[in-house]
Amino acid sequence: MTWFLARHRRRFLNAGMEDTVRWCAGPDKTVLGNHRTDQYWIEIFAPSAAPVSAGIARLFLETLKLAGGWDYEAVARLINNLRATTAFLPDRDIPSLAHALRRLQDREIVCITAASKLAQLVFPAAEVHIRQELSWQAILSRQQHPLSGMALQNAQDWYASAQDYVSYHAECRRILAGEMTRADFIEAAEVVTSLLRTVPGPLSDPAIPDAFFQRYLLDKMLFHEGWHIKFGRIANCDESIPVNDQLRPGLYQRLRSYIRLGASEAIA
């Protein structure tokens, strides 16, 4: 890991904890004003729930900031077919899901992020990692890859790398195994897991493994590392906090406020 990732590790981890609890708050909460939480979508996409409509498909894509240019009826059918799937292997099936989504919109958008997010919500017990450009930059930087910190040369480069979900998934699995040997990450994962298990909703179901929260936390941590690489600052973080702080002041209370009030009303 490069020196600045190591130096700011606690900040990235704290930011990842906040995002995990914010986006996994109860199904009745909202994030960033009017976006529904992931617990809401896990409920909506559950096999026992009502069929997904075109309107629900549109709302989901709007949450991912992908609204416009879609055949929403076709997206709804794709989601409903996915919900009926009994055997789903992320590294095998997410690339084909991304390809199927790409055919349902008219802007040639790379759909690997949407596909991996959809898979995570439909199959929360599956070993899914969310494929994002910023997370990929973080992984490259952790590897001290020559492309780390640089924009990919063109859209085709990003499309080609995005399609390689198998390698991305394997790398996330390797990184998570390493993080689960580090005391600070283990503690952070235990905190968010214990908090979110108390929230009425699908994530309180013991059928959802603790590994869901560990993967979610890692994905958010990698996102914030990638944000720092791309923009030179830490997203949603008070840079005045000393870098050697073990715990962001008031973090636990803030996490609890996301659960109690919802992310849009949480304490500052």
Short mmCIF file of N, CA and C in Angstrom, two decimals, residues 141-244:
data_model
loop_
_atom_site.label_atom_id
_atom_site.label_comp_id
_atom_site.label_asym_id
_atom_site.label_seq_id
_atom_site.Cartn_x
_atom_site.Cartn_y
_atom_site.Cartn_z
N SER A 141 -3.48 0.86 -6.60
CA SER A 141 -2.53 1.57 -5.74
C SER A 141 -2.00 0.65 -4.64
N ARG A 142 -2.88 -0.17 -4.08
CA ARG A 142 -2.43 -1.14 -3.07
C ARG A 142 -1.39 -2.09 -3.67
N GLN A 143 -1.54 -2.38 -4.95
CA GLN A 143 -0.59 -3.24 -5.63
C GLN A 143 0.64 -2.47 -6.11
N GLN A 144 0.60 -1.13 -5.95
CA GLN A 144 1.62 -0.23 -6.49
C GLN A 144 1.78 -0.46 -7.99
N HIS A 145 0.64 -0.57 -8.64
CA HIS A 145 0.58 -0.78 -10.08
C HIS A 145 0.95 0.50 -10.81
N PRO A 146 1.61 0.44 -11.95
CA PRO A 146 2.01 1.67 -12.66
C PRO A 146 0.85 2.55 -13.09
N LEU A 147 -0.37 1.99 -13.22
CA LEU A 147 -1.51 2.81 -13.61
C LEU A 147 -2.20 3.46 -12.43
N SER A 148 -1.80 3.13 -11.20
CA SER A 148 -2.50 3.68 -10.05
C SER A 148 -2.36 5.19 -10.01
N GLY A 149 -3.46 5.86 -9.67
CA GLY A 149 -3.47 7.31 -9.61
C GLY A 149 -3.62 7.98 -10.96
N MET A 150 -3.72 7.20 -12.04
CA MET A 150 -3.87 7.76 -13.38
C MET A 150 -5.24 7.40 -13.93
N ALA A 151 -5.79 8.30 -14.72
CA ALA A 151 -7.04 7.98 -15.40
C ALA A 151 -6.76 6.93 -16.47
N LEU A 152 -7.70 6.03 -16.67
CA LEU A 152 -7.53 5.08 -17.76
C LEU A 152 -7.51 5.86 -19.08
N GLN A 153 -6.78 5.35 -20.05
CA GLN A 153 -6.48 6.13 -21.24
C GLN A 153 -7.72 6.52 -22.03
N ASN A 154 -8.68 5.65 -22.12
CA ASN A 154 -9.89 5.98 -22.86
C ASN A 154 -11.02 5.08 -22.40
N ALA A 155 -12.20 5.35 -22.93
CA ALA A 155 -13.37 4.60 -22.50
C ALA A 155 -13.23 3.11 -22.77
N GLN A 156 -12.54 2.76 -23.86
CA GLN A 156 -12.38 1.35 -24.18
C GLN A 156 -11.52 0.65 -23.14
N ASP A 157 -10.50 1.34 -22.62
CA ASP A 157 -9.67 0.77 -21.56
C ASP A 157 -10.53 0.45 -20.34
N TRP A 158 -11.39 1.41 -19.97
CA TRP A 158 -12.24 1.20 -18.80
C TRP A 158 -13.23 0.07 -19.06
N TYR A 159 -13.79 0.04 -20.27
CA TYR A 159 -14.75 -1.02 -20.58
C TYR A 159 -14.08 -2.39 -20.49
N ALA A 160 -12.88 -2.49 -21.04
CA ALA A 160 -12.18 -3.77 -21.03
C ALA A 160 -11.86 -4.20 -19.60
N SER A 161 -11.38 -3.26 -18.79
CA SER A 161 -11.02 -3.61 -17.41
C SER A 161 -12.28 -3.90 -16.59
N ALA A 162 -13.36 -3.16 -16.87
CA ALA A 162 -14.60 -3.38 -16.13
C ALA A 162 -15.18 -4.76 -16.40
N GLN A 163 -14.99 -5.24 -17.62
CA GLN A 163 -15.53 -6.55 -17.95
C GLN A 163 -14.78 -7.67 -17.22
N ASP A 164 -13.58 -7.39 -16.77
CA ASP A 164 -12.80 -8.42 -16.09
C ASP A 164 -13.20 -8.49 -14.62
N TYR A 165 -14.44 -8.84 -14.38
CA TYR A 165 -14.92 -8.91 -13.01
C TYR A 165 -14.28 -10.08 -12.26
N VAL A 166 -13.92 -11.11 -12.98
CA VAL A 166 -13.32 -12.28 -12.33
C VAL A 166 -12.05 -11.89 -11.58
N SER A 167 -11.17 -11.14 -12.25
CA SER A 167 -9.93 -10.71 -11.60
C SER A 167 -10.21 -9.75 -10.46
N TYR A 168 -11.16 -8.85 -10.67
CA TYR A 168 -11.52 -7.89 -9.63
C TYR A 168 -12.05 -8.62 -8.39
N HIS A 169 -12.93 -9.57 -8.62
CA HIS A 169 -13.51 -10.34 -7.52
C HIS A 169 -12.42 -11.10 -6.76
N ALA A 170 -11.51 -11.70 -7.48
CA ALA A 170 -10.43 -12.46 -6.84
C ALA A 170 -9.54 -11.54 -6.01
N GLU A 171 -9.28 -10.34 -6.53
CA GLU A 171 -8.43 -9.40 -5.80
C GLU A 171 -9.13 -8.90 -4.54
N CYS A 172 -10.43 -8.62 -4.63
CA CYS A 172 -11.18 -8.20 -3.44
C CYS A 172 -11.19 -9.32 -2.39
N ARG A 173 -11.34 -10.53 -2.83
CA ARG A 173 -11.32 -11.67 -1.90
C ARG A 173 -9.96 -11.74 -1.19
N ARG A 174 -8.89 -11.54 -1.95
CA ARG A 174 -7.55 -11.58 -1.36
C ARG A 174 -7.36 -10.44 -0.35
N ILE A 175 -7.81 -9.24 -0.72
CA ILE A 175 -7.65 -8.08 0.16
C ILE A 175 -8.47 -8.27 1.43
N LEU A 176 -9.70 -8.76 1.28
CA LEU A 176 -10.54 -8.95 2.46
C LEU A 176 -9.92 -9.97 3.42
N ALA A 177 -9.35 -11.03 2.88
CA ALA A 177 -8.70 -12.01 3.74
C ALA A 177 -7.58 -11.36 4.54
N GLY A 178 -6.84 -10.46 3.90
CA GLY A 178 -5.78 -9.75 4.61
C GLY A 178 -6.33 -8.79 5.65
N GLU A 179 -7.40 -8.07 5.30
CA GLU A 179 -7.99 -7.12 6.24
C GLU A 179 -8.54 -7.83 7.47
N MET A 180 -9.03 -9.05 7.28
CA MET A 180 -9.60 -9.78 8.41
C MET A 180 -8.54 -10.36 9.34
N THR A 181 -7.28 -10.00 9.10
CA THR A 181 -6.21 -10.31 10.06
C THR A 181 -5.77 -9.05 10.80
N ARG A 182 -6.37 -7.91 10.48
CA ARG A 182 -5.96 -6.64 11.08
C ARG A 182 -6.99 -6.21 12.12
N ALA A 183 -6.51 -5.86 13.30
CA ALA A 183 -7.39 -5.59 14.43
C ALA A 183 -8.34 -4.44 14.17
N ASP A 184 -7.87 -3.38 13.50
CA ASP A 184 -8.74 -2.22 13.30
C ASP A 184 -9.90 -2.54 12.36
N PHE A 185 -9.63 -3.31 11.31
CA PHE A 185 -10.71 -3.67 10.39
C PHE A 185 -11.68 -4.64 11.06
N ILE A 186 -11.16 -5.60 11.80
CA ILE A 186 -12.03 -6.55 12.51
C ILE A 186 -12.95 -5.80 13.46
N GLU A 187 -12.39 -4.84 14.21
CA GLU A 187 -13.20 -4.06 15.14
C GLU A 187 -14.27 -3.27 14.40
N ALA A 188 -13.88 -2.62 13.29
CA ALA A 188 -14.84 -1.83 12.52
C ALA A 188 -15.96 -2.70 11.98
N ALA A 189 -15.61 -3.87 11.46
CA ALA A 189 -16.62 -4.78 10.92
C ALA A 189 -17.56 -5.25 12.03
N GLU A 190 -17.02 -5.52 13.20
CA GLU A 190 -17.87 -5.96 14.31
C GLU A 190 -18.82 -4.86 14.75
N VAL A 191 -18.34 -3.61 14.75
CA VAL A 191 -19.20 -2.49 15.16
C VAL A 191 -20.37 -2.33 14.20
N VAL A 192 -20.09 -2.27 12.88
CA VAL A 192 -21.18 -2.05 11.93
C VAL A 192 -22.12 -3.26 11.90
N THR A 193 -21.56 -4.46 12.05
CA THR A 193 -22.41 -5.66 12.05
C THR A 193 -23.34 -5.66 13.24
N SER A 194 -22.81 -5.38 14.42
CA SER A 194 -23.65 -5.40 15.63
C SER A 194 -24.72 -4.32 15.58
N LEU A 195 -24.38 -3.16 15.04
CA LEU A 195 -25.37 -2.09 14.93
C LEU A 195 -26.48 -2.47 13.94
N LEU A 196 -26.09 -2.94 12.78
CA LEU A 196 -27.08 -3.20 11.73
C LEU A 196 -27.91 -4.44 12.01
N ARG A 197 -27.39 -5.36 12.79
CA ARG A 197 -28.18 -6.54 13.17
C ARG A 197 -29.37 -6.15 14.06
N THR A 198 -29.30 -4.99 14.72
CA THR A 198 -30.39 -4.57 15.60
C THR A 198 -31.50 -3.85 14.84
N VAL A 199 -31.28 -3.55 13.58
CA VAL A 199 -32.25 -2.79 12.79
C VAL A 199 -33.30 -3.74 12.22
N PRO A 200 -34.58 -3.50 12.47
CA PRO A 200 -35.61 -4.34 11.86
C PRO A 200 -35.52 -4.28 10.33
N GLY A 201 -35.36 -5.42 9.71
CA GLY A 201 -35.21 -5.46 8.27
C GLY A 201 -34.49 -6.73 7.86
N PRO A 202 -34.26 -6.91 6.58
CA PRO A 202 -33.68 -8.17 6.10
C PRO A 202 -32.29 -8.46 6.62
N LEU A 203 -31.51 -7.44 6.95
CA LEU A 203 -30.14 -7.69 7.40
C LEU A 203 -30.08 -8.19 8.84
N SER A 204 -31.21 -8.21 9.53
CA SER A 204 -31.24 -8.82 10.86
C SER A 204 -31.43 -10.33 10.78
N ASP A 205 -31.71 -10.83 9.59
CA ASP A 205 -31.91 -12.26 9.37
C ASP A 205 -30.58 -13.00 9.51
N PRO A 206 -30.49 -13.99 10.39
CA PRO A 206 -29.22 -14.73 10.54
C PRO A 206 -28.79 -15.46 9.28
N ALA A 207 -29.70 -15.60 8.31
CA ALA A 207 -29.32 -16.22 7.04
C ALA A 207 -28.36 -15.33 6.25
N ILE A 208 -28.35 -14.03 6.57
CA ILE A 208 -27.37 -13.12 5.97
C ILE A 208 -26.09 -13.23 6.78
N PRO A 209 -25.01 -13.71 6.20
CA PRO A 209 -23.79 -13.95 6.98
C PRO A 209 -23.09 -12.64 7.37
N ASP A 210 -22.29 -12.72 8.42
CA ASP A 210 -21.49 -11.56 8.81
C ASP A 210 -20.58 -11.11 7.67
N ALA A 211 -20.23 -12.03 6.80
CA ALA A 211 -19.35 -11.68 5.67
C ALA A 211 -19.97 -10.63 4.78
N PHE A 212 -21.30 -10.52 4.75
CA PHE A 212 -21.95 -9.46 3.97
C PHE A 212 -21.45 -8.09 4.44
N PHE A 213 -21.43 -7.88 5.74
CA PHE A 213 -21.02 -6.59 6.30
C PHE A 213 -19.52 -6.37 6.11
N GLN A 214 -18.74 -7.43 6.19
CA GLN A 214 -17.30 -7.31 5.98
C GLN A 214 -17.00 -6.89 4.54
N ARG A 215 -17.68 -7.53 3.58
CA ARG A 215 -17.49 -7.16 2.18
C ARG A 215 -17.97 -5.74 1.92
N TYR A 216 -19.10 -5.39 2.50
CA TYR A 216 -19.65 -4.05 2.30
C TYR A 216 -18.68 -2.99 2.83
N LEU A 217 -18.15 -3.24 4.02
CA LEU A 217 -17.20 -2.30 4.61
C LEU A 217 -15.95 -2.17 3.74
N LEU A 218 -15.44 -3.29 3.25
CA LEU A 218 -14.26 -3.23 2.39
C LEU A 218 -14.55 -2.44 1.12
N ASP A 219 -15.70 -2.69 0.50
CA ASP A 219 -16.04 -1.97 -0.73
C ASP A 219 -16.07 -0.47 -0.49
N LYS A 220 -16.64 -0.05 0.64
CA LYS A 220 -16.72 1.38 0.94
C LYS A 220 -15.34 1.94 1.28
N MET A 221 -14.53 1.18 1.97
CA MET A 221 -13.18 1.63 2.29
C MET A 221 -12.37 1.82 1.01
N LEU A 222 -12.46 0.86 0.09
CA LEU A 222 -11.75 0.98 -1.18
C LEU A 222 -12.25 2.18 -1.98
N PHE A 223 -13.55 2.43 -1.93
CA PHE A 223 -14.10 3.61 -2.62
C PHE A 223 -13.45 4.89 -2.11
N HIS A 224 -13.33 5.01 -0.79
CA HIS A 224 -12.75 6.23 -0.23
C HIS A 224 -11.26 6.33 -0.51
N GLU A 225 -10.58 5.20 -0.55
CA GLU A 225 -9.17 5.23 -0.96
C GLU A 225 -9.06 5.72 -2.40
N GLY A 226 -9.92 5.20 -3.27
CA GLY A 226 -9.90 5.62 -4.66
C GLY A 226 -10.26 7.07 -4.84
N TRP A 227 -11.20 7.55 -4.02
CA TRP A 227 -11.57 8.97 -4.07
C TRP A 227 -10.35 9.84 -3.75
N HIS A 228 -9.60 9.44 -2.74
CA HIS A 228 -8.40 10.19 -2.37
C HIS A 228 -7.39 10.20 -3.51
N ILE A 229 -7.23 9.06 -4.16
CA ILE A 229 -6.28 8.96 -5.27
C ILE A 229 -6.69 9.89 -6.41
N LYS A 230 -7.99 9.91 -6.71
CA LYS A 230 -8.46 10.69 -7.86
C LYS A 230 -8.56 12.17 -7.57
N PHE A 231 -9.03 12.53 -6.37
CA PHE A 231 -9.33 13.93 -6.08
C PHE A 231 -8.36 14.58 -5.09
N GLY A 232 -7.47 13.78 -4.50
CA GLY A 232 -6.48 14.35 -3.60
C GLY A 232 -7.02 14.73 -2.23
N ARG A 233 -8.17 14.24 -1.88
CA ARG A 233 -8.75 14.52 -0.56
C ARG A 233 -9.64 13.35 -0.18
N ILE A 234 -10.07 13.34 1.06
CA ILE A 234 -10.90 12.26 1.56
C ILE A 234 -12.35 12.72 1.54
N ALA A 235 -13.21 11.95 0.93
CA ALA A 235 -14.61 12.32 0.81
C ALA A 235 -15.29 12.33 2.17
N ASN A 236 -16.07 13.40 2.44
CA ASN A 236 -16.90 13.47 3.65
C ASN A 236 -16.10 13.23 4.92
N CYS A 237 -14.92 13.81 5.00
CA CYS A 237 -14.09 13.58 6.18
C CYS A 237 -13.49 14.89 6.64
N ASP A 238 -13.47 15.09 7.95
CA ASP A 238 -12.86 16.28 8.54
C ASP A 238 -11.35 16.10 8.55
N GLU A 239 -10.66 16.81 7.66
CA GLU A 239 -9.21 16.65 7.51
C GLU A 239 -8.45 17.18 8.73
N SER A 240 -9.13 17.90 9.64
CA SER A 240 -8.44 18.43 10.81
C SER A 240 -8.21 17.38 11.89
N ILE A 241 -8.88 16.23 11.76
CA ILE A 241 -8.72 15.18 12.77
C ILE A 241 -7.33 14.58 12.66
N PRO A 242 -6.58 14.47 13.75
CA PRO A 242 -5.23 13.89 13.67
C PRO A 242 -5.25 12.51 13.03
N VAL A 243 -4.25 12.24 12.20
CA VAL A 243 -4.27 10.99 11.44
C VAL A 243 -4.05 9.77 12.33
N ASN A 244 -3.52 9.96 13.54
CA ASN A 244 -3.27 8.80 14.38
C ASN A 244 -4.43 8.52 15.35
#
